[in-house]
PDB file of C-alpha atoms in Angstrom:
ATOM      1  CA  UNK U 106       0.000   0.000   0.000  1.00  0.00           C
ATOM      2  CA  UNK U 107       2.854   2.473   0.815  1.00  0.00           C
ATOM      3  CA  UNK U 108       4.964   1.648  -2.294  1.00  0.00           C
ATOM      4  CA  UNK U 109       1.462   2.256  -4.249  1.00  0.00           C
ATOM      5  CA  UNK U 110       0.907   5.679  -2.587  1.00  0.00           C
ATOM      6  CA  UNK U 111       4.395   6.683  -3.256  1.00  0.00           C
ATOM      7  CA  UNK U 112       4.201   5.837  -6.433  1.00  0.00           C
ATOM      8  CA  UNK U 113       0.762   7.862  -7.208  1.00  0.00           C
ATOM      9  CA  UNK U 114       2.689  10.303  -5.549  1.00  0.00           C
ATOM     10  CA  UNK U 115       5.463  10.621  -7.920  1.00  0.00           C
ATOM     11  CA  UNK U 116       2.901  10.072 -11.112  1.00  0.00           C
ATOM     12  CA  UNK U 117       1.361  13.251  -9.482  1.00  0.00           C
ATOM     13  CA  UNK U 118       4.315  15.148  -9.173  1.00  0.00           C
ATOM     14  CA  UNK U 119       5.274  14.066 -12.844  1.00  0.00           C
ATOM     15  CA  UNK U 120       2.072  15.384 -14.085  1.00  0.00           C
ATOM     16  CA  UNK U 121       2.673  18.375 -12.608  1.00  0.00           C
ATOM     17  CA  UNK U 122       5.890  19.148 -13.629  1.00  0.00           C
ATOM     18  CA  UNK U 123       4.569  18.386 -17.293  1.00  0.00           C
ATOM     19  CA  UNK U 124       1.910  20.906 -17.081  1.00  0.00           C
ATOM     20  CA  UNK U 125       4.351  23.490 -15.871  1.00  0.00           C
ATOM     21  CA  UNK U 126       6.601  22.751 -18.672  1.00  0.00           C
ATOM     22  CA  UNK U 127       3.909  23.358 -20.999  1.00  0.00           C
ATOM     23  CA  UNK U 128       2.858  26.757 -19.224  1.00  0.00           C
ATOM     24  CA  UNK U 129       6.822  27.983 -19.318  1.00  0.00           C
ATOM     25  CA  UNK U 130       6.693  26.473 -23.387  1.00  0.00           C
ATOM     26  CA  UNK U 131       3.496  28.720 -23.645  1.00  0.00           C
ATOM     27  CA  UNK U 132       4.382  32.358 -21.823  1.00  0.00           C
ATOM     28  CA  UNK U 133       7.456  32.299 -24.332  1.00  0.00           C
ATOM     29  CA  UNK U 134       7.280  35.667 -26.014  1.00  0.00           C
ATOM     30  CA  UNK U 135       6.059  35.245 -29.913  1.00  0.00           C
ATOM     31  CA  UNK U 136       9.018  35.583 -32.623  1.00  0.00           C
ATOM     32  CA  UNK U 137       7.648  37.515 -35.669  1.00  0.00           C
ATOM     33  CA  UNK U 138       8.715  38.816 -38.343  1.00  0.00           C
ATOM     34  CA  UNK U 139       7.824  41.109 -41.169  1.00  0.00           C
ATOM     35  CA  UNK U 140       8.349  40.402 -45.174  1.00  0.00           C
ATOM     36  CA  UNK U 141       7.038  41.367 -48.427  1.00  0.00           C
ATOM     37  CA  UNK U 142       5.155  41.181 -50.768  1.00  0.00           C
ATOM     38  CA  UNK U 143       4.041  44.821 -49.394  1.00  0.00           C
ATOM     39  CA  UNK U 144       1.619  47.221 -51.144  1.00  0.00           C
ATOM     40  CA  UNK U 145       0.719  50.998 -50.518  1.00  0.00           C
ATOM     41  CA  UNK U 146      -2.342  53.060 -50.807  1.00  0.00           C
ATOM     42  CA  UNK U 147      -3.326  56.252 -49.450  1.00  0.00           C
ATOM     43  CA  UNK U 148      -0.735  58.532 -51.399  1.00  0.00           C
ATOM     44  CA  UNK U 149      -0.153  59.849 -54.491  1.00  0.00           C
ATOM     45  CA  UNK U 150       3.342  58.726 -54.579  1.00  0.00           C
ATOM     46  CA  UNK U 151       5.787  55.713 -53.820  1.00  0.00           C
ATOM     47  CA  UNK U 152       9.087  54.730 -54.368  1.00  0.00           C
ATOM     48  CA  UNK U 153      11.481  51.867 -52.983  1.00  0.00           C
ATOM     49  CA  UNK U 154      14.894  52.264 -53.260  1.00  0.00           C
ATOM     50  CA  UNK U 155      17.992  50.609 -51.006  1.00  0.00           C
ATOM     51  CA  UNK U 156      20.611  52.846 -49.451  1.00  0.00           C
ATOM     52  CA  UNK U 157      23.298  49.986 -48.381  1.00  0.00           C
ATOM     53  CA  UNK U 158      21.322  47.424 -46.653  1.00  0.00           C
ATOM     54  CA  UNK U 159      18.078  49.500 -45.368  1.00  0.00           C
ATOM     55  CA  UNK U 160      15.287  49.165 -47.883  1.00  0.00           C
ATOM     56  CA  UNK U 161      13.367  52.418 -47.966  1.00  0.00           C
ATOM     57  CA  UNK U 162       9.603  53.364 -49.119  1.00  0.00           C
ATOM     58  CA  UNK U 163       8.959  56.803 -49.955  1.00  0.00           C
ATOM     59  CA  UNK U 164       5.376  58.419 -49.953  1.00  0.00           C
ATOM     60  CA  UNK U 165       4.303  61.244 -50.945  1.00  0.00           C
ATOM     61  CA  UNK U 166       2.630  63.302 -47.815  1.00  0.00           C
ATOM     62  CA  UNK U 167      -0.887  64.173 -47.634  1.00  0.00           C
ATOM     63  CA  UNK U 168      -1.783  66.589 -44.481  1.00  0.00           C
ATOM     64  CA  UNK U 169      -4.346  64.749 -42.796  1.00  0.00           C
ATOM     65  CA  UNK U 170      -4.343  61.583 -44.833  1.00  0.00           C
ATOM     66  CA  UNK U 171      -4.280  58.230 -43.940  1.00  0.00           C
ATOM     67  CA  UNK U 172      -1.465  55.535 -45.397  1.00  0.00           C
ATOM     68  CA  UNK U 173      -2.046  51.706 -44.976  1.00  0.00           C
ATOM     69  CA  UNK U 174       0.709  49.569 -45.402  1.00  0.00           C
ATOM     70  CA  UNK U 175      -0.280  45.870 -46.084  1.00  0.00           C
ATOM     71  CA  UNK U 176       2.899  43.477 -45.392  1.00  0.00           C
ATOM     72  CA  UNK U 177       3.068  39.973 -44.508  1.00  0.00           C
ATOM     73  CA  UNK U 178       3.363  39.116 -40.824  1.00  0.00           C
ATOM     74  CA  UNK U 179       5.289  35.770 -39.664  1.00  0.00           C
ATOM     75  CA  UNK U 180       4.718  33.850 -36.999  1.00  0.00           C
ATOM     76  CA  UNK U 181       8.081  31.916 -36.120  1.00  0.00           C
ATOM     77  CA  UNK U 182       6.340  30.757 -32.973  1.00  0.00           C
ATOM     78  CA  UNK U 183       6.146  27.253 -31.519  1.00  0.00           C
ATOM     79  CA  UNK U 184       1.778  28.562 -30.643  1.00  0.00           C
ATOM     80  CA  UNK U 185      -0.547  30.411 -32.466  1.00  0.00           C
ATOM     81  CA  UNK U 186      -0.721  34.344 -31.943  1.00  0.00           C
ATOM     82  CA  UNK U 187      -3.711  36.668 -32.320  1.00  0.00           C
ATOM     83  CA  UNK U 188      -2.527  40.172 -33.264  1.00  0.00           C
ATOM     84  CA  UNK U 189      -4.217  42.568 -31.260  1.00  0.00           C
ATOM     85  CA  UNK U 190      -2.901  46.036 -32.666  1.00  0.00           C
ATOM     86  CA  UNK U 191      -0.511  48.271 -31.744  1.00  0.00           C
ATOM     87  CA  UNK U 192       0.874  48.943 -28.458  1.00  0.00           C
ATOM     88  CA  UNK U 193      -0.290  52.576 -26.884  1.00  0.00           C
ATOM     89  CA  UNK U 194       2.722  53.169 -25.446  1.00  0.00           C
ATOM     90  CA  UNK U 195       5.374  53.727 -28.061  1.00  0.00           C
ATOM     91  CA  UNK U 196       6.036  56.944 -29.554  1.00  0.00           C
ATOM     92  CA  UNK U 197       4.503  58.277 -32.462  1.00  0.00           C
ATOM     93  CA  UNK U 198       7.084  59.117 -35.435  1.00  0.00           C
ATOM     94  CA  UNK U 199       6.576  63.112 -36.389  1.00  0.00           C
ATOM     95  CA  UNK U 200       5.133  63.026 -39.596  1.00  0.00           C
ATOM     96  CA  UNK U 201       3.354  59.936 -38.678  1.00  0.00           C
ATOM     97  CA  UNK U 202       0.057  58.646 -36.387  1.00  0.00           C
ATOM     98  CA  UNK U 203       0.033  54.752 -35.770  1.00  0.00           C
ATOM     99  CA  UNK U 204      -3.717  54.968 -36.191  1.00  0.00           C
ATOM    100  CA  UNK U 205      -3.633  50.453 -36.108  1.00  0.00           C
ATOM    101  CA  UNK U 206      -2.918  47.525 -37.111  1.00  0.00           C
ATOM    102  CA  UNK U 207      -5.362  44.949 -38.846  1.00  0.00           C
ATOM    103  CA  UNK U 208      -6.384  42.332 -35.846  1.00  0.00           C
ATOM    104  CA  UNK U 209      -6.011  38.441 -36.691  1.00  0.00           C
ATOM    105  CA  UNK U 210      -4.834  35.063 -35.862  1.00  0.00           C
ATOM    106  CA  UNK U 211      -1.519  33.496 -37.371  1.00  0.00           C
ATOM    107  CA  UNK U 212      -0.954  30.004 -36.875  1.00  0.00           C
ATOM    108  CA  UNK U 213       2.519  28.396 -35.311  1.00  0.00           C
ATOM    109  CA  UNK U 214       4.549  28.658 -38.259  1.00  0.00           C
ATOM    110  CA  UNK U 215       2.774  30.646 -40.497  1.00  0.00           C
ATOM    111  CA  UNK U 216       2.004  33.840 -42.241  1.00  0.00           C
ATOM    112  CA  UNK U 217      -0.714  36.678 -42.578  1.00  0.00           C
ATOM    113  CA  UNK U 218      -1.373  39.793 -43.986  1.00  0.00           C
ATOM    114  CA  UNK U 219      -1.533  42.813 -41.625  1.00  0.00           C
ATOM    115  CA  UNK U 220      -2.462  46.655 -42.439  1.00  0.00           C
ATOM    116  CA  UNK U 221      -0.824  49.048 -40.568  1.00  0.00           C
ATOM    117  CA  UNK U 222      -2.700  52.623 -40.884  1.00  0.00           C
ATOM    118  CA  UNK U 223      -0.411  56.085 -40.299  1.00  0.00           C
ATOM    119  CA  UNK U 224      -2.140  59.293 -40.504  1.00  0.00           C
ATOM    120  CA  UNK U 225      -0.369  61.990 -41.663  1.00  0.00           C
ATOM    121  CA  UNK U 226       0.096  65.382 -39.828  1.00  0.00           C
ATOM    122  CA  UNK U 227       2.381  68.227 -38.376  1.00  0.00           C
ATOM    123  CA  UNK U 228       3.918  69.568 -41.158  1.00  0.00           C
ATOM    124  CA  UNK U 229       3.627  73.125 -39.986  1.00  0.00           C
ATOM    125  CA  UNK U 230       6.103  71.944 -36.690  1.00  0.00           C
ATOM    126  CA  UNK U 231       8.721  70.622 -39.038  1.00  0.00           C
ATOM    127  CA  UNK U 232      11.276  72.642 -41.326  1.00  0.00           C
ATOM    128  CA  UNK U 233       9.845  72.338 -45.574  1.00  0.00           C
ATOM    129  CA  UNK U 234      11.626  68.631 -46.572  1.00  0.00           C
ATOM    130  CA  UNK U 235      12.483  67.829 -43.265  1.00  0.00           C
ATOM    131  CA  UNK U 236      11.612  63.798 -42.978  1.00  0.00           C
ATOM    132  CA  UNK U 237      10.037  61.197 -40.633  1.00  0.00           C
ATOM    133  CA  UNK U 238      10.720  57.815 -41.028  1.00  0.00           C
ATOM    134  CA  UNK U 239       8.410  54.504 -39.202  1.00  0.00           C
ATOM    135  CA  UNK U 240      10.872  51.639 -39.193  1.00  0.00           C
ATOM    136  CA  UNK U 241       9.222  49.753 -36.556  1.00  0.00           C
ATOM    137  CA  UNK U 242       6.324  48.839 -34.626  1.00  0.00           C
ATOM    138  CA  UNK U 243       5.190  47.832 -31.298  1.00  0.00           C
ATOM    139  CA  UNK U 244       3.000  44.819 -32.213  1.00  0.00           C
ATOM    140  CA  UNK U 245       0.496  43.606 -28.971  1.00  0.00           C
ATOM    141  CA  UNK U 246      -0.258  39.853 -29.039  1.00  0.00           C
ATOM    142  CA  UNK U 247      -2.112  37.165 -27.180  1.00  0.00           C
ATOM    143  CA  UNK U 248      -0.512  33.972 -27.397  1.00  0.00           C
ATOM    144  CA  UNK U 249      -2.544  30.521 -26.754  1.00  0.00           C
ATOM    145  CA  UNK U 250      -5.516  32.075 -25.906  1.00  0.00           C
ATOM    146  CA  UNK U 251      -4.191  33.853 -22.330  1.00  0.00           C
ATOM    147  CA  UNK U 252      -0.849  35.707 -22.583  1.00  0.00           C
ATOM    148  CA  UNK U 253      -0.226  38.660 -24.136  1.00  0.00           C
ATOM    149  CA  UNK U 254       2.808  40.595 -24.761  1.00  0.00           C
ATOM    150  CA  UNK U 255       4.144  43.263 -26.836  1.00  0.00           C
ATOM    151  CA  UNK U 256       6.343  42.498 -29.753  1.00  0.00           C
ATOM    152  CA  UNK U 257       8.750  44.948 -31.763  1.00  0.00           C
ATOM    153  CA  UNK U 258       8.797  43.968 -35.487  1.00  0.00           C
ATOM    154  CA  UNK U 259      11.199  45.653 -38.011  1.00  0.00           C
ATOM    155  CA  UNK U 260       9.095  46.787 -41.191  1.00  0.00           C
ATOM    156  CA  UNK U 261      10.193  44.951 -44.088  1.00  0.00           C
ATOM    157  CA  UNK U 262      10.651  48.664 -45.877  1.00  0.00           C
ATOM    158  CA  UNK U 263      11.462  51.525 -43.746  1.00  0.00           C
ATOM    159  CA  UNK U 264       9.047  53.835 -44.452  1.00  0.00           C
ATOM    160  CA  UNK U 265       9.468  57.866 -45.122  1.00  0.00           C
ATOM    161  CA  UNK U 266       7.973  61.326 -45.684  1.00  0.00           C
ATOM    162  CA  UNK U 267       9.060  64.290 -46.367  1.00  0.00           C
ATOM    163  CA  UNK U 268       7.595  67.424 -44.923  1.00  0.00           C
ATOM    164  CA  UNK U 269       5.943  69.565 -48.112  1.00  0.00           C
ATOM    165  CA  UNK U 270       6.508  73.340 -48.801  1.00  0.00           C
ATOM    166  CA  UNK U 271       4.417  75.606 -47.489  1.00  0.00           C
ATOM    167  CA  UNK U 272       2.322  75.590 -50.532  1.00  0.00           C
ATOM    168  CA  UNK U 273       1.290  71.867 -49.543  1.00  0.00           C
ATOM    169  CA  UNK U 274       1.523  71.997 -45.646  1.00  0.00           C
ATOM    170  CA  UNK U 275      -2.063  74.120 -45.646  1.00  0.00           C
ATOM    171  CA  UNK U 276      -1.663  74.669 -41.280  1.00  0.00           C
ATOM    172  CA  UNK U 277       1.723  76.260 -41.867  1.00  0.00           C
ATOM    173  CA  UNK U 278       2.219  79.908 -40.722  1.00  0.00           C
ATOM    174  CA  UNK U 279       4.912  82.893 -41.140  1.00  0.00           C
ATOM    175  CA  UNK U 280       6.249  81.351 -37.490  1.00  0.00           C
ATOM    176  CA  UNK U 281       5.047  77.811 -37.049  1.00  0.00           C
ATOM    177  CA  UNK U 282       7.825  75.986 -39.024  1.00  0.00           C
ATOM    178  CA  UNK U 283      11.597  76.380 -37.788  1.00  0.00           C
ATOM    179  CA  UNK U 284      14.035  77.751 -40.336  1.00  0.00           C
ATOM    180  CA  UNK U 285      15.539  75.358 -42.452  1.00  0.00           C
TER     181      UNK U 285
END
């Protein structure tokens, strides 16, 4: 009876030591990643071009529009992660809102097609051709259904703006834009 107790015991203790192993496997943070094909819309203008190793996308600026770049979104992770958006907390880029991010599910290994959405503003604070670039994001996930955690993913493209003249920057003043 004793060496049956002791060994329910140990099964027990087994069984628990499993589960914790799966809970440690599960609060891992995600891995993703961020690749292309990409596409653009919102602007009048794009262009990529490389400087060295940096990819860069170029849009035209549109005071008070909104941008939405599509990219592909991998999940290098062992679970599935639901994208939940953008994290509140980092800094907006100056020419740039993060307005969002598209919310979905990517399975363990897999890939999906996010949105991010910029608005476009503040021209009148920033010198004519002055630039802003967005080269990553804060990406807020819930992993296996019950842990979430904020993820920075490098853009496949960093993306830029230039601030417009005057002519096209339609808040500007005499005094609002530093020289330059």
């Amino acid at each position: 009876m004793r060496a049956l107790r002791s060994a329910l015991v140990g099964v027990a203790v087994l069984a628990l030591l499993a589960g914790g192993a799966t809970v440690a496997l599960a609060r891992s943070t995600p891995v993703l990643g961020a690749g292309g094909p990409v596409s653009v819309t919102g602007t009048e203008a794009s262009a990529v071009f490389q400087v060295a190793d940096r990819t860069v996308r170029q849009v035209r600026y549109a005071d008070g529009g909104t941008l939405r770049y599509t990219f592909l979104l991998d999940n290098d992770s062992r679970f599935p992660v639901t994208v939940l958006g953008l994290d509140a907390e980092q800094a907006d880029p100056r020419l740039f809102g993060l307005a969002g991010l598209t919310r979905r599910s990517i399975g363990a290994g897999e890939s999906g097609e996010v949105t991010l959405s910029l608005t476009m503003g503040g021209c009148e604070t920033l010198s004519s051709r002055a630039g802003s670039f967005v080269t990553t994001i804060a990406v807020r996930t819930r992993q296996a259904g019950l842990f979430e955690d904020v993820v920075e993913v490098t853009l496949p493209e960093e993306i830029h703006t230039g601030s417009p003249r005057e002519a096209f920057c339609p808040n500007s003043t005499a005094t609002s834009r530093p020289p330059g």
